[in-house]
XYZ file of C-alpha atoms in Angstrom:
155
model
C 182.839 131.224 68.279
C 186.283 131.974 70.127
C 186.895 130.757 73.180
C 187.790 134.115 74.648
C 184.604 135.838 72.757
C 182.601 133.281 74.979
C 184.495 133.970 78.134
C 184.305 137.675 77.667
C 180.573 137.813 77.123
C 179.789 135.205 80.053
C 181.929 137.921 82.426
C 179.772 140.887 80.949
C 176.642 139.183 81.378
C 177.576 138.719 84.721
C 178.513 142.277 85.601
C 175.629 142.894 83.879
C 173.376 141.050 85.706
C 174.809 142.436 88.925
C 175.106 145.882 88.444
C 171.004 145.168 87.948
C 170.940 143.200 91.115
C 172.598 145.963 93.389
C 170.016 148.945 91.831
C 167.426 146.605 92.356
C 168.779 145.782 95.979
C 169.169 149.800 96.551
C 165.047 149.751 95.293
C 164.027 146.853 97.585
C 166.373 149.000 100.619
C 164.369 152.116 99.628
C 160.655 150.448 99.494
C 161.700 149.334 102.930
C 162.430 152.027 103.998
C 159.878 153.960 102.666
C 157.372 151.496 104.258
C 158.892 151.574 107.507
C 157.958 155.287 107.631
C 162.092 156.848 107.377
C 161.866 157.927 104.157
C 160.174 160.131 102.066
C 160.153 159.067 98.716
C 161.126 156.207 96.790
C 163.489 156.488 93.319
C 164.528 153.388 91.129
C 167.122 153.717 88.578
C 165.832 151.790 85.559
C 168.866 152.121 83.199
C 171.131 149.523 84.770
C 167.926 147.198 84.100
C 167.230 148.158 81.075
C 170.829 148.222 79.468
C 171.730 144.808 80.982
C 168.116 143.148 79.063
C 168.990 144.738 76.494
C 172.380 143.609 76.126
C 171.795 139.843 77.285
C 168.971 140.193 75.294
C 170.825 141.101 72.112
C 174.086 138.747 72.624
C 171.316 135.683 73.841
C 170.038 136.002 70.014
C 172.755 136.124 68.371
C 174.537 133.380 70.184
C 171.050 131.249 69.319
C 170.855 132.302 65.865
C 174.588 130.394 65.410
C 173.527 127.466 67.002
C 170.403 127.102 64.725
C 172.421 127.947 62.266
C 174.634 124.982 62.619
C 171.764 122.672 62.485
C 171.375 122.282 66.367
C 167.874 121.952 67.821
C 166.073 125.058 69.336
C 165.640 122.873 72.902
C 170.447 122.582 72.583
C 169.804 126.128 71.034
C 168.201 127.944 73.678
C 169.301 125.948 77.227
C 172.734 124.141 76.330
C 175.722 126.410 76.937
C 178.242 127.366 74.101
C 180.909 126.446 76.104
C 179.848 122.935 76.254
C 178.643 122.015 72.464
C 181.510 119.712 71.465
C 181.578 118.170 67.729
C 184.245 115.092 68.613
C 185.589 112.763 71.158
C 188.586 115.256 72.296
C 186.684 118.234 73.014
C 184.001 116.058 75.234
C 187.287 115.069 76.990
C 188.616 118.772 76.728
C 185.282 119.885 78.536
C 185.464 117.161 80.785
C 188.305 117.816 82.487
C 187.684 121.527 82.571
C 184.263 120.684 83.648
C 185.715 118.670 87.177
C 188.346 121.713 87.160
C 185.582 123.731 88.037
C 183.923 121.223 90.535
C 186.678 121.046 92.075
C 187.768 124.695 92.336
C 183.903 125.661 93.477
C 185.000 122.832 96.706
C 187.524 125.625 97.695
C 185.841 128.466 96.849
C 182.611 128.134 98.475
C 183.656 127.593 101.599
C 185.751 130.658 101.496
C 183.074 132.988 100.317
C 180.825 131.264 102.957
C 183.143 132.777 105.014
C 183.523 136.133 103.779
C 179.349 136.010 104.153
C 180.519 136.541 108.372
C 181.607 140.040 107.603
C 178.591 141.039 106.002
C 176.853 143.052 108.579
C 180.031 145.150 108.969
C 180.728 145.701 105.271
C 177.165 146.007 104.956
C 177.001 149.520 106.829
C 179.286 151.085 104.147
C 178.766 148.365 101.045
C 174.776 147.640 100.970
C 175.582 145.175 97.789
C 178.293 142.803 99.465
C 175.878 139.919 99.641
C 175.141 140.333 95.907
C 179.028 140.946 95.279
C 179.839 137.629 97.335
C 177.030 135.296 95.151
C 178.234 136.765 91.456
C 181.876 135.819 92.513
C 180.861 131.700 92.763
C 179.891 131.588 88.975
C 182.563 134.069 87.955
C 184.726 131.998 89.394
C 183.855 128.638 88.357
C 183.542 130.466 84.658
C 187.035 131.887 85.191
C 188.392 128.344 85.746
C 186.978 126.551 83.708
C 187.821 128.859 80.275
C 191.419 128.812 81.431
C 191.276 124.952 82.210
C 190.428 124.461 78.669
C 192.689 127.547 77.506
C 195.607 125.226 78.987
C 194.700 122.136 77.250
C 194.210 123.821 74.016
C 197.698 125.011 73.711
């Protein structure tokens, strides 16, 4: 598979995956508040849910059903990334270095985001998802980084 095909679906399983995290964050906000006595009813939107099992459902098989294709076992199949399955010597030193590119970037990054964390119960008043928002951008970043890392030693 491309390496941008496998970038783009790792983003849009993560927006995915959060869109489903803030509806279920609204839900948990409403059962809260519905047990707390302020509320009067309580309504969960299912269809960010269901759409984002669906769809990591659906791209989860077919990305399996290459692997297995190409001989690999169902234990590299199902838990070993596509991002990481090299065939010789230069892409285990491609992924390497792309691989501590990442380490190295997430040193930066999670100290800033740590610190973006301090505004929370300001933003949180008009944004109820910033915590969620704040967590999805550590592995979109360290994604991010390391398919350009290995973009750049490609070409």
């Amino acid at each position: 598979m491309k390496l941008s095909v496998v970038y783009l679906m790792n983003v849009v399983i993560l927006g995915l995956f959060g869109w489903a995290m803030v509806t279920y964050f609204d839900a948990a906000s409403q059962f809260q508040s519905l047990m707390n006595g302020s509320a009067d009813g309580f309504v969960i939107n299912l269809t960010p849910i269901l759409v984002a099992l669906i769809i990591i459902s659906l791209i989860g098989f077919f990305i399996t059903r290459s692997k297995r294709k190409k001989n690999k076992g169902w234990k590299e199949a199902l838990l070993l990334p596509s991002e990481l399955c090299e065939d010789d010597e230069r892409e285990k030193a491609l992924t390497a270095h792309a691989c501590r590119n990442a380490y190295i970037a997430m040193m930066f990054v999670t100290p800033l985001l740590i610190a973006a964390m301090t505004f929370q119960p300001f933003i949180s008043h008009h944004f109820s998802a910033y915590p969620i928002l704040i967590l999805l951008l550590l592995p979109f970043v360290q994604i991010s980084v390391f398919y350009f890392s290995l973009k750049k030693r490609l070409n």
